[in-house]
Tab-separated table of C-alpha atoms and ligand atoms in Angstrom:
chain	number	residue	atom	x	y	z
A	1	UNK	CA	0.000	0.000	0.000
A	2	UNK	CA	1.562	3.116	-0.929
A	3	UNK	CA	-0.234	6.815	0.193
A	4	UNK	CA	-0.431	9.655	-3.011
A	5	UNK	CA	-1.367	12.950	-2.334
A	6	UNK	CA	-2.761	14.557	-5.549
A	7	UNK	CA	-2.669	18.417	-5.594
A	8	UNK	CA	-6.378	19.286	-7.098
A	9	UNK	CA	-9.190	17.883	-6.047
A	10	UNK	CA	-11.068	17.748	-9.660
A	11	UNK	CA	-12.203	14.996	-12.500
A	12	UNK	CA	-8.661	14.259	-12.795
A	13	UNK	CA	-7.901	13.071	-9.006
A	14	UNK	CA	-10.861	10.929	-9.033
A	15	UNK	CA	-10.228	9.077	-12.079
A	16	UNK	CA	-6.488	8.284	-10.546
A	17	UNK	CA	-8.376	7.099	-7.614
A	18	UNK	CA	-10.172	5.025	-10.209
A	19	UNK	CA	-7.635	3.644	-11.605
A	20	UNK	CA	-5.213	3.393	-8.207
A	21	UNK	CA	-6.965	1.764	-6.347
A	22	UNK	CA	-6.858	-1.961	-7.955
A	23	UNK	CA	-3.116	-1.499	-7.511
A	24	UNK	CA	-3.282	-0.892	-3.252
A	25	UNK	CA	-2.728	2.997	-3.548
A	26	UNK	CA	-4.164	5.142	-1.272
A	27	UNK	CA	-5.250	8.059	-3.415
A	28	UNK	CA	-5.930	11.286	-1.379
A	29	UNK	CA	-6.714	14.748	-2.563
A	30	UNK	CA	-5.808	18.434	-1.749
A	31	UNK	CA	-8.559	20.834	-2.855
A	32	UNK	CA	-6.446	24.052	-3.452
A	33	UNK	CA	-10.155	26.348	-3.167
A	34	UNK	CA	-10.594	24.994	0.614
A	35	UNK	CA	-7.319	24.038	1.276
A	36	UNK	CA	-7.802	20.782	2.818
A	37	UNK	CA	-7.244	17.392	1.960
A	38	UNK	CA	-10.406	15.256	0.892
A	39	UNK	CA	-11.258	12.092	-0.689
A	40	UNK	CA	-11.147	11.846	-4.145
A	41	UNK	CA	-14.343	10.700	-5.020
A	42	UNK	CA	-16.095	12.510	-1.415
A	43	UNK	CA	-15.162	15.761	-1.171
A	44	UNK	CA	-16.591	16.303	1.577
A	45	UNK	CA	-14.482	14.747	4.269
A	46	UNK	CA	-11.421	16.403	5.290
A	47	UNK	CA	-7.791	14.700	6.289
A	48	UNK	CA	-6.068	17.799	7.708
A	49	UNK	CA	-4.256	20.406	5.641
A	50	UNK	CA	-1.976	20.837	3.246
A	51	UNK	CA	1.445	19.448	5.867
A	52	UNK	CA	-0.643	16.890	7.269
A	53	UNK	CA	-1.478	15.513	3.399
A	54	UNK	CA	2.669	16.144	3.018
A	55	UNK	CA	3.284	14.143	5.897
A	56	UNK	CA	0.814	11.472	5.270
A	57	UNK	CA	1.797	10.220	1.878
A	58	UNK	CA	4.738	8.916	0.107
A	59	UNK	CA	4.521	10.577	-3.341
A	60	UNK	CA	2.971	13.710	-3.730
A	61	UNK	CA	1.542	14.975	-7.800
A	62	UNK	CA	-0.414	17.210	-9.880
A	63	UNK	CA	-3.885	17.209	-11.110
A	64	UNK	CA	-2.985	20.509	-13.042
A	65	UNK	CA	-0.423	23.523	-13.582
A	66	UNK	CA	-1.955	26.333	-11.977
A	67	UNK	CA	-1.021	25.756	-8.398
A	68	UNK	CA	0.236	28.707	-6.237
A	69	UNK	CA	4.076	28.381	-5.633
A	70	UNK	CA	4.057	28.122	-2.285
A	71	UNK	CA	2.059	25.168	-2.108
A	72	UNK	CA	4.739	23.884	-5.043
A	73	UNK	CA	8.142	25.048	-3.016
A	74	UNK	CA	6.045	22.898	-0.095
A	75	UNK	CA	5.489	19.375	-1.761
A	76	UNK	CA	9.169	19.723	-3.347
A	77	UNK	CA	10.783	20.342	0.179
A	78	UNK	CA	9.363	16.999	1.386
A	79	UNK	CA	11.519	15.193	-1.577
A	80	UNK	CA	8.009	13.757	-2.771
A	81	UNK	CA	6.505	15.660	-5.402
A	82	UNK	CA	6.445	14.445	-9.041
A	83	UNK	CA	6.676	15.609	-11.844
A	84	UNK	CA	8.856	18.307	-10.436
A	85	UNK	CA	7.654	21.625	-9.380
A	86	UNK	CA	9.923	23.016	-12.224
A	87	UNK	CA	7.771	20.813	-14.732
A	88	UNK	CA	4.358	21.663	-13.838
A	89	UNK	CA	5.625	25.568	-13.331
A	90	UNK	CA	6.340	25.310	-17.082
A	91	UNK	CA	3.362	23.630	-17.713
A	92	UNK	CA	1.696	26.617	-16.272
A	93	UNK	CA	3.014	28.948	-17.468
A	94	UNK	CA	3.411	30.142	-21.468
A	95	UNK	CA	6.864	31.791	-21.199
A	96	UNK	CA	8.570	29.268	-19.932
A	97	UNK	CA	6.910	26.585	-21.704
A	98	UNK	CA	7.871	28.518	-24.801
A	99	UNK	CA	11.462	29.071	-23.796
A	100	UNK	CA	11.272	24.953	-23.207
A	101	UNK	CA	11.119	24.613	-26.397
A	102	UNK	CA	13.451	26.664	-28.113
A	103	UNK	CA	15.841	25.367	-25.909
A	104	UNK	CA	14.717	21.644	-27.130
A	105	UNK	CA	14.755	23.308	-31.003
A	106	UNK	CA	11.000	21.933	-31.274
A	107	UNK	CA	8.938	23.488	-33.647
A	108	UNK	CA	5.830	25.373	-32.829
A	109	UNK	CA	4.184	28.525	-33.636
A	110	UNK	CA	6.231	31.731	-34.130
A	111	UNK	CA	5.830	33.740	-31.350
A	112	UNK	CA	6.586	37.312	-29.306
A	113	UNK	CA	6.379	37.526	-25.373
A	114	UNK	CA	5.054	40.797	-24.815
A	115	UNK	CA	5.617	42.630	-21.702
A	116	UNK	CA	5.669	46.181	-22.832
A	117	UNK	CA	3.638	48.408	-25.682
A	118	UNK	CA	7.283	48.224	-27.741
A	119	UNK	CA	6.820	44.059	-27.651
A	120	UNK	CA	2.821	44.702	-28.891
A	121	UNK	CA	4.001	46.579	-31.394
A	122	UNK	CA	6.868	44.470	-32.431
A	123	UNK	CA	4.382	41.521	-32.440
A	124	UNK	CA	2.267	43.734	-35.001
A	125	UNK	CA	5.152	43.968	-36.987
A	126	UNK	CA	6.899	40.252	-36.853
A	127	UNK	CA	3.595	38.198	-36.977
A	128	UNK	CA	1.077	38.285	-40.033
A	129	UNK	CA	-2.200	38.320	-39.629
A	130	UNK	CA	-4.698	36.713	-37.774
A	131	UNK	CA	-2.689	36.675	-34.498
A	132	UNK	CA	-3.701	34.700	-31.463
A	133	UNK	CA	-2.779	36.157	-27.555
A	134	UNK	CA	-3.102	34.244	-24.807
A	135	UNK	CA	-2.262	35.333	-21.214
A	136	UNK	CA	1.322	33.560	-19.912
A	137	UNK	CA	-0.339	32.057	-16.834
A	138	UNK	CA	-4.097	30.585	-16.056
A	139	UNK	CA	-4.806	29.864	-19.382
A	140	UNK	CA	-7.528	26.789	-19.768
A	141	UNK	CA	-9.930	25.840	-22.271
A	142	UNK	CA	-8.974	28.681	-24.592
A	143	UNK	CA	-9.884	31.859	-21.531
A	144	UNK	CA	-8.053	34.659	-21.522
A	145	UNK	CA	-6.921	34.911	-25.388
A	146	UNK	CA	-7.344	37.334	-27.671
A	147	UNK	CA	-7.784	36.895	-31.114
A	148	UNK	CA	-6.507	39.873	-34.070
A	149	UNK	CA	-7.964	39.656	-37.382
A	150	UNK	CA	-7.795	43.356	-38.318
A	151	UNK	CA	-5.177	45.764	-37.571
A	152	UNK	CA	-8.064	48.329	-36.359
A	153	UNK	CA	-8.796	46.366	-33.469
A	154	UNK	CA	-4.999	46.578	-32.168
A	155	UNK	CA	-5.889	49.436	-29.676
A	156	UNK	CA	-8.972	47.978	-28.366
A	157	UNK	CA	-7.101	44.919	-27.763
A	158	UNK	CA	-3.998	46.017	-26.215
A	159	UNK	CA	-6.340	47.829	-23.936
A	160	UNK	CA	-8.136	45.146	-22.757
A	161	UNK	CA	-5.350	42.971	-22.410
A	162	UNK	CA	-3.399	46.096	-20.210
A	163	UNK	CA	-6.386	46.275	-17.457
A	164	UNK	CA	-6.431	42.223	-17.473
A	165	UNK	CA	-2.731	41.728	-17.021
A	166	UNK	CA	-3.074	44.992	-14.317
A	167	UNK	CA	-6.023	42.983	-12.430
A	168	UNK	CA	-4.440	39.890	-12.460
A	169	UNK	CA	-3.747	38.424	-8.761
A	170	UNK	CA	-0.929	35.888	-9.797
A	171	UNK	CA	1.854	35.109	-7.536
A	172	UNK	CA	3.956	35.665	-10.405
A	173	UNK	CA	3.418	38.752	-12.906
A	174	UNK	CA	1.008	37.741	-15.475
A	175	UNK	CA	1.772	38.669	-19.537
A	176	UNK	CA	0.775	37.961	-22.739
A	177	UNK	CA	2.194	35.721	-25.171
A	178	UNK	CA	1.067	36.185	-28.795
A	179	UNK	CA	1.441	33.963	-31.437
A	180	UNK	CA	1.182	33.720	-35.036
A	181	UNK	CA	-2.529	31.808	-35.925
A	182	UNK	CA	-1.191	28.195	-37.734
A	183	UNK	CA	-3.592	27.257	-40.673
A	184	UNK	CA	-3.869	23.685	-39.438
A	185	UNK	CA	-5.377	20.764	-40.888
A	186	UNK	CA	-6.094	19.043	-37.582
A	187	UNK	CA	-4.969	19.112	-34.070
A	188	UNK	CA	-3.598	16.096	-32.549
A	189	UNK	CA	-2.254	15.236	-29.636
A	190	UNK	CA	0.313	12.692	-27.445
A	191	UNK	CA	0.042	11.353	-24.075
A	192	UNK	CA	2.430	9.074	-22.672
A	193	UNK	CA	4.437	8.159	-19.446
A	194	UNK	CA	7.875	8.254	-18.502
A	195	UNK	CA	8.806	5.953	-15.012
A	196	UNK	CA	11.210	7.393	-12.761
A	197	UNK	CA	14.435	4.862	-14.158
A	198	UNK	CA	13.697	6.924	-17.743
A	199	UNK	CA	11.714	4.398	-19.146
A	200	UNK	CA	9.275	5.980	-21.567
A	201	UNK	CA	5.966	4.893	-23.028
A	202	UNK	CA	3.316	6.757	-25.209
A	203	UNK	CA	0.008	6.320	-26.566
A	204	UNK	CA	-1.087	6.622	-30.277
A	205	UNK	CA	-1.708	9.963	-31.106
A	206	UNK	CA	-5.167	11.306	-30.694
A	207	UNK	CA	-6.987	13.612	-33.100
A	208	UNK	CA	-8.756	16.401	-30.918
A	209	UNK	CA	-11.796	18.442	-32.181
A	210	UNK	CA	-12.894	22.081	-30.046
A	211	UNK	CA	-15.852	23.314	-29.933
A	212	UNK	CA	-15.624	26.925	-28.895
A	213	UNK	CA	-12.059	26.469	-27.840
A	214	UNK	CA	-12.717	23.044	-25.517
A	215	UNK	CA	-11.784	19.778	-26.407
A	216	UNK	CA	-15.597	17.991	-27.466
A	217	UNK	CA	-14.177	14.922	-28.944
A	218	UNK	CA	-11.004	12.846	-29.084
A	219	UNK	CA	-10.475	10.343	-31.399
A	220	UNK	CA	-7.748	7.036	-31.410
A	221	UNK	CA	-7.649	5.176	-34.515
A	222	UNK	CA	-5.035	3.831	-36.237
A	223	UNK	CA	-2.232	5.998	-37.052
A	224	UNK	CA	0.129	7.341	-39.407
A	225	UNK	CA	3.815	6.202	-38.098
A	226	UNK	CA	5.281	9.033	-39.380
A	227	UNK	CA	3.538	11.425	-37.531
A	228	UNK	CA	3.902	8.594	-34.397
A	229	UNK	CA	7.073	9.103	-34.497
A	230	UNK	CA	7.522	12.714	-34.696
A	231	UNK	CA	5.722	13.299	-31.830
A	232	UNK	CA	7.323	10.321	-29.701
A	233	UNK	CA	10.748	12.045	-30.522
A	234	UNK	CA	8.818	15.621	-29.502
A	235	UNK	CA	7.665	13.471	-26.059
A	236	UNK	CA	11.226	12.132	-26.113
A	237	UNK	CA	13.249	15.516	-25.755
A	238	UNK	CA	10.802	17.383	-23.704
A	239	UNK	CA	10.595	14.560	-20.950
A	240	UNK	CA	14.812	13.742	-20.682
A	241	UNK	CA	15.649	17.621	-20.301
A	242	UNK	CA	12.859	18.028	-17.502
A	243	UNK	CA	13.836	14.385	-16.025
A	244	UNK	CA	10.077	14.121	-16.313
A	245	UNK	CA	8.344	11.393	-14.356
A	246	UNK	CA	4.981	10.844	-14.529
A	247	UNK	CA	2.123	11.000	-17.641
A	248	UNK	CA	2.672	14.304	-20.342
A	249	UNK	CA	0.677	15.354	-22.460
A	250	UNK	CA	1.546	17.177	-25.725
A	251	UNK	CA	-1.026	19.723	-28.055
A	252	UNK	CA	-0.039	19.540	-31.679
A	253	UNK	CA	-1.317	21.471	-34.526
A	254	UNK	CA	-0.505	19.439	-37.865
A	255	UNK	CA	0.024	21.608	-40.745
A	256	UNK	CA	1.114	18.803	-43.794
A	257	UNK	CA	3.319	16.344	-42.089
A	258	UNK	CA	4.783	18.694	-39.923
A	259	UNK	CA	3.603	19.394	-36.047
A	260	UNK	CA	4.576	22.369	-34.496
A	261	UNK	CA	3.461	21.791	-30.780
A	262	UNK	CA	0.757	24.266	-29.584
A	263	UNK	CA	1.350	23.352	-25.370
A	264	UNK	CA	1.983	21.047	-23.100
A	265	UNK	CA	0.043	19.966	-19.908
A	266	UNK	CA	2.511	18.355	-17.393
A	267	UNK	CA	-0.419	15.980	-16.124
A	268	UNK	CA	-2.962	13.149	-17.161
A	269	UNK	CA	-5.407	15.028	-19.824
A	270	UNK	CA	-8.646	15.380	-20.977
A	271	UNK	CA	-7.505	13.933	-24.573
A	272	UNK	CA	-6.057	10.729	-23.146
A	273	UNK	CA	-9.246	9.685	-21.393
A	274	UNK	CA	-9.909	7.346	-23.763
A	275	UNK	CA	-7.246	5.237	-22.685
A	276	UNK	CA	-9.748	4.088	-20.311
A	277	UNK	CA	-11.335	2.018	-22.452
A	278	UNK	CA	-9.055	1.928	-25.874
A	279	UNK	CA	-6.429	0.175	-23.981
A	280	UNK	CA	-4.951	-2.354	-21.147
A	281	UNK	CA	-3.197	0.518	-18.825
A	282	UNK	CA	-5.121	4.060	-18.735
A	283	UNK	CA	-3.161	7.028	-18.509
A	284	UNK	CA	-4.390	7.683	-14.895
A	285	UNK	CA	-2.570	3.961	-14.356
A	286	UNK	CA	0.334	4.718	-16.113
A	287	UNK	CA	0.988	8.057	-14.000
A	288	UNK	CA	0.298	6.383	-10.607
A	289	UNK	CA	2.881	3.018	-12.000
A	290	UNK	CA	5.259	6.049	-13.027
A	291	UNK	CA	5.174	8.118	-10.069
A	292	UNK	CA	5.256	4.941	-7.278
A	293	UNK	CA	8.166	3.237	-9.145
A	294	UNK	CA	6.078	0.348	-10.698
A	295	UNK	CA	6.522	-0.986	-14.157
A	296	UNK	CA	4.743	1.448	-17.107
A	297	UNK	CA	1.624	-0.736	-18.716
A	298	UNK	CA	0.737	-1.463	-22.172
A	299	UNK	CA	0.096	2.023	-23.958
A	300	UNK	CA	-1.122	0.042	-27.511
A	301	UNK	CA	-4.240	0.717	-28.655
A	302	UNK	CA	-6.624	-2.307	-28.173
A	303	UNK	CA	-9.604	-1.353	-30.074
A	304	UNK	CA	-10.714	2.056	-32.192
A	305	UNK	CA	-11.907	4.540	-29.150
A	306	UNK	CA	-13.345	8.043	-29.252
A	307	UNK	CA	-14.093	9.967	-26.721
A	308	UNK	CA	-17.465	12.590	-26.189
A	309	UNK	CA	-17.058	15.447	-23.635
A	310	UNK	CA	-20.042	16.195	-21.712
A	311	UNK	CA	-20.022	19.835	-21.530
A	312	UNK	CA	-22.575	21.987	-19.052
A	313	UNK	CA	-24.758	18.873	-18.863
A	314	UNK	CA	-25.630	16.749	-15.971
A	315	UNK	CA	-27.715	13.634	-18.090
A	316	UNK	CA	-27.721	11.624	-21.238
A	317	UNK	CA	-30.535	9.697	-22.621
A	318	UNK	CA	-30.444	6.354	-21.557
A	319	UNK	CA	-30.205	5.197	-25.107
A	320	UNK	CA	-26.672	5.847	-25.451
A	321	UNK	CA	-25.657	3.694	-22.855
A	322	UNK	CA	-27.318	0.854	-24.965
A	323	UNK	CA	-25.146	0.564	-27.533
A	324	UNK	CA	-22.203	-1.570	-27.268
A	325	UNK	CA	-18.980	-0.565	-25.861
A	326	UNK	CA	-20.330	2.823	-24.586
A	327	UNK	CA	-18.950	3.704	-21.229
A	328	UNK	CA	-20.187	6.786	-19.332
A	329	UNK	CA	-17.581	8.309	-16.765
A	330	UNK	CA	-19.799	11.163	-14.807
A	331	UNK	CA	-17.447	13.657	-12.595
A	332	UNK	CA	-20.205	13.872	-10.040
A	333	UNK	CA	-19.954	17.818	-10.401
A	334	UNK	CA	-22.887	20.558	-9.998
A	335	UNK	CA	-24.053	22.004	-13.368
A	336	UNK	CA	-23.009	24.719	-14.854
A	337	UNK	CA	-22.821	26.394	-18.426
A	338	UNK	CA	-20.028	24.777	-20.371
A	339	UNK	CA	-18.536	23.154	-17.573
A	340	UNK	CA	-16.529	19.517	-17.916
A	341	UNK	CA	-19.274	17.193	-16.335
A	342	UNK	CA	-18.443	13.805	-17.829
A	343	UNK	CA	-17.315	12.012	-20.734
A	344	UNK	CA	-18.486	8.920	-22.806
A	345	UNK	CA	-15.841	6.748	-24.439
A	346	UNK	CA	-16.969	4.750	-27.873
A	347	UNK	CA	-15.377	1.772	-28.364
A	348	UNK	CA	-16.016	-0.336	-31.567
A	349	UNK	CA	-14.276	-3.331	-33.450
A	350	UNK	CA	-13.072	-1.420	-36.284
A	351	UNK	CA	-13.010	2.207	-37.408
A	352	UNK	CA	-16.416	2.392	-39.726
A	353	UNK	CA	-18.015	0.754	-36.851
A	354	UNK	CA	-16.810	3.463	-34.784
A	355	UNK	CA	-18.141	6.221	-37.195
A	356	UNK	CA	-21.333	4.481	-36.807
A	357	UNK	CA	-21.582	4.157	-33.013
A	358	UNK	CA	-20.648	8.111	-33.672
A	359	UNK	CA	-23.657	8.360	-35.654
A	360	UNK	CA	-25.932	6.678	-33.671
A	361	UNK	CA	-24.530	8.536	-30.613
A	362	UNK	CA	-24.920	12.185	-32.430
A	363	UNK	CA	-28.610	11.385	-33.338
A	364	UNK	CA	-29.338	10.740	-29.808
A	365	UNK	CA	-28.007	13.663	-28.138
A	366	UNK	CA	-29.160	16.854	-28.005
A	367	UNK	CA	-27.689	19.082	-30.865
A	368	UNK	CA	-27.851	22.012	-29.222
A	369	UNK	CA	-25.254	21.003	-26.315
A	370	UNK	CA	-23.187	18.825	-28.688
A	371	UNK	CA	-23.345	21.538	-31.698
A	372	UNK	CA	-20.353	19.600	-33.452
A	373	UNK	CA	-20.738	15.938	-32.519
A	374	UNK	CA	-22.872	15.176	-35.937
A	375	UNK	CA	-20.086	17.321	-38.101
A	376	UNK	CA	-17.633	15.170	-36.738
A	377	UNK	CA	-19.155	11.261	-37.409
A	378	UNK	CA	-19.799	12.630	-40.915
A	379	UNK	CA	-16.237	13.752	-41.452
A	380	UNK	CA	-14.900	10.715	-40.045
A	381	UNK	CA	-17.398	8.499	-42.097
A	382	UNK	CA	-16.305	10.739	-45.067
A	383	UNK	CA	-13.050	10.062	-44.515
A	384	UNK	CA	-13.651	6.182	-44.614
A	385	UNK	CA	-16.107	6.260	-47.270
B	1	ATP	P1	-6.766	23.893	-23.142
B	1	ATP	O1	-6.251	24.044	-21.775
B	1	ATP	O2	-8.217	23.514	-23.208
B	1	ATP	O3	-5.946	23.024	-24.012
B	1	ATP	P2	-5.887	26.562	-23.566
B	1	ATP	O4	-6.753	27.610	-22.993
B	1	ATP	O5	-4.686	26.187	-22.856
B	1	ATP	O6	-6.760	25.307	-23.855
B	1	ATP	P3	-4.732	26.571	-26.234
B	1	ATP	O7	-4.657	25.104	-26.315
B	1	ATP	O8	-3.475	27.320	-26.356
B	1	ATP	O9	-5.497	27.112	-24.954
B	1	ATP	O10	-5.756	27.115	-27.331
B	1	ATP	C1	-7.103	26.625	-27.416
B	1	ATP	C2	-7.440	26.331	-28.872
B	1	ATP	O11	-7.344	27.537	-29.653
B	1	ATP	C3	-6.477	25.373	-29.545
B	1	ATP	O12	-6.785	24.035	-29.256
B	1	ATP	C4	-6.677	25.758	-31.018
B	1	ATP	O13	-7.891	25.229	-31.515
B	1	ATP	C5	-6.809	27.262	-30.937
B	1	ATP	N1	-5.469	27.880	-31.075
B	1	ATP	C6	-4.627	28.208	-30.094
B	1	ATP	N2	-3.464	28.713	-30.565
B	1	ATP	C7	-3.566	28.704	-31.893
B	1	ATP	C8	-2.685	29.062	-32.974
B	1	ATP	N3	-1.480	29.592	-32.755
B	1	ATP	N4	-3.132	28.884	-34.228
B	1	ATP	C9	-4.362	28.358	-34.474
B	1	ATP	N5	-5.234	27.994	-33.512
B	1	ATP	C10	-4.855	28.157	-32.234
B	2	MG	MG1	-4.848	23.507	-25.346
């Protein structure tokens, strides 16, 4: 039986309690909003604080980036915290994650970090047209970013983004990164685990729709080895100069047969949650096997698998979980408007089954709170057609 303390107390924590607890660990949680620990799948009970959870566990990790650095500098004096706090710092923040990979020479979008009106303007001048700016710290499902299409918004924008940097109560200054807008022909995604003797496994890469800027759907079918490999030699670099142990996840934009990574989350992530039921070892397994010193698991893909966000909805008709190799995963959360509340992974025997099950699934839901589901089991039906 080992103890892990997870920092967050969200989706994430309870689906490593999930997944941990068939192995003998002792999953606990530390909500960061009432700064106590709880159980992962009861909230409501509370362990102690934040040094008692320290003192209590034998590995402590990350549920997500944004965490306050004193709670970080904390976990990392204990000797038990993995990834490092360095890792999920970058993670968490866009200048560093960009200077990451410059200093790994991995492509990704050209960019300007803009602390001053002279770096706006320079950005003006450097990047064409449309230009995408995203704040440097507490970014999630596409908030705080700006998008540029035409040069007579500049003022209005620099504005706005002036009074939100101002307002910002970071620990750390908050600033703007802006970045050139890639004409991609997908995004993708990899998510894979690397144990803490350096032993590295990843999953196939994942295409990811968004709806709005949030991940709807994921999708893991077979893949093209080229790309594969690409973005296992991305995953490669990124995780020996951090020493990384635990489950990363990379964003790719693929523009031909190029990626240029868009970010990376230094955690278990909403595009790999169809490892739950695509494969042998979940991701949420493979970080707790990573993390306690255990042996990584299988990361093939077992069967074609896409994955359905449930977004500001707290039911499904019962219809859906009918059809064969549907699995629900609810995040027992209170409803709110565009809010992660579950997810339902499709499994199917081959890939135009899967576009079927997609089918069958987008007929049945409500079109209104899944606005791109139906677009999406046509395109992939298209593309099998
Ligand atoms: P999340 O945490 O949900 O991944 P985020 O808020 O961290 O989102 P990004 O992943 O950087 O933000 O951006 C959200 C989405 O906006 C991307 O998945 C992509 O669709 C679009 N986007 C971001 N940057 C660019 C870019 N440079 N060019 C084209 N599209 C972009
Ligand atoms: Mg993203």
């Amino acid at each position: 039986m080992k103890n892990v303390l997870v920092l967050g107390a969200g989706q994430l924590a309870r689906m490593m309690d999930l997944a941990g607890t068939p192995l003998n660990l002792n999953i606990k949680a530390f909500d960061v909003r009432t700064d106590q620990v709880v159980h992962p799948l009861a909230n409501e009970h509370s362990y102690g604080d934040l040094q008692t959870g320290i003192d209590a566990c034998d590995v402590i990790t990350a549920e997500f980036e944004h965490i306050s650095h004193d709670v970080l500098a904390k976990c990392e004096a204990s000797g038990k915290l993995l990834p490092s706090s360095e890792a999920i710092k970058i993670g968490g923040d866009r200048r560093l994650e960009k200077a990451l990979l410059e200093s790994c020479k991995v492509a990704n979008a050209k960019h300007v970090i803009i602390e001053s009106r002279d770096d706006f303007d320079n950005a003006l001048n450097t990047l064409a047209l449309p230009i995408i700016f995203k704040s440097a710290l507490e970014g999630y499902d596409g908030k705080g970013q700006w998008r540029l299409k035409d040069i007579a918004q500049a003022d209005a924008i620099w504005q706005d983004m002036q009074q939100f940097v101002e307002q910002a109560n970071t620990s750390v200054k908050q600033g703007i990164v802006a970045e050139q807008m890639v004409p991609f022909d997908r995004e993708i995604s990899i998510v894979g685990a690397r144990s803490r003797t350096g032993e590295i496994a990843v999953y196939p890469i994942t295409e990811n729709h968004h709806t709005n800027g949030v991940l709807s759907v994921s999708i893991a079918v077979n893949v093209d080895p080229s790309l594969q490999q690409q973005a296992l030699e991305v995953f490669t670099k990124l995780t020996e100069k951090l020493d990384y142990v635990g489950v990363l996840a990379i964003e790719f934009f693929q523009v031909g047969q190029q990626l240029l990574v868009n970010e990376i989350a230094p955690r278990v992530h909403n595009s790999g949650h169809w490892t739950q039921q695509g494969t042998d070892c979940c991701q949420f397994e493979n970080h707790l096997r990573a993390i306690v010193g255990l042996p990584l698991g299988n990361t093939e893909l077992i069967r074609p698998t896409a994955m359905v966000n449930i977004l500001g909805e707290d039911s499904v008709p019962e219809q859906v979980l009918a059809i064969p190799g549907v699995a629900m995963h609810w995040y027992n959360k209170q409803k709110r408007a565009g809010r992660k509340m579950g997810h339902i992974n499709i499994c199917a025997a081959s890939e135009r089954q899967l576009a079927e099950k997609l089918q069958q699934i987008a007929g049945l839901l409500d079109q209104q709170a899944y606005p791109d589901l139906q677009q999406f089991a046509d395109k992939l039906e298209h593309r099998l057609a």
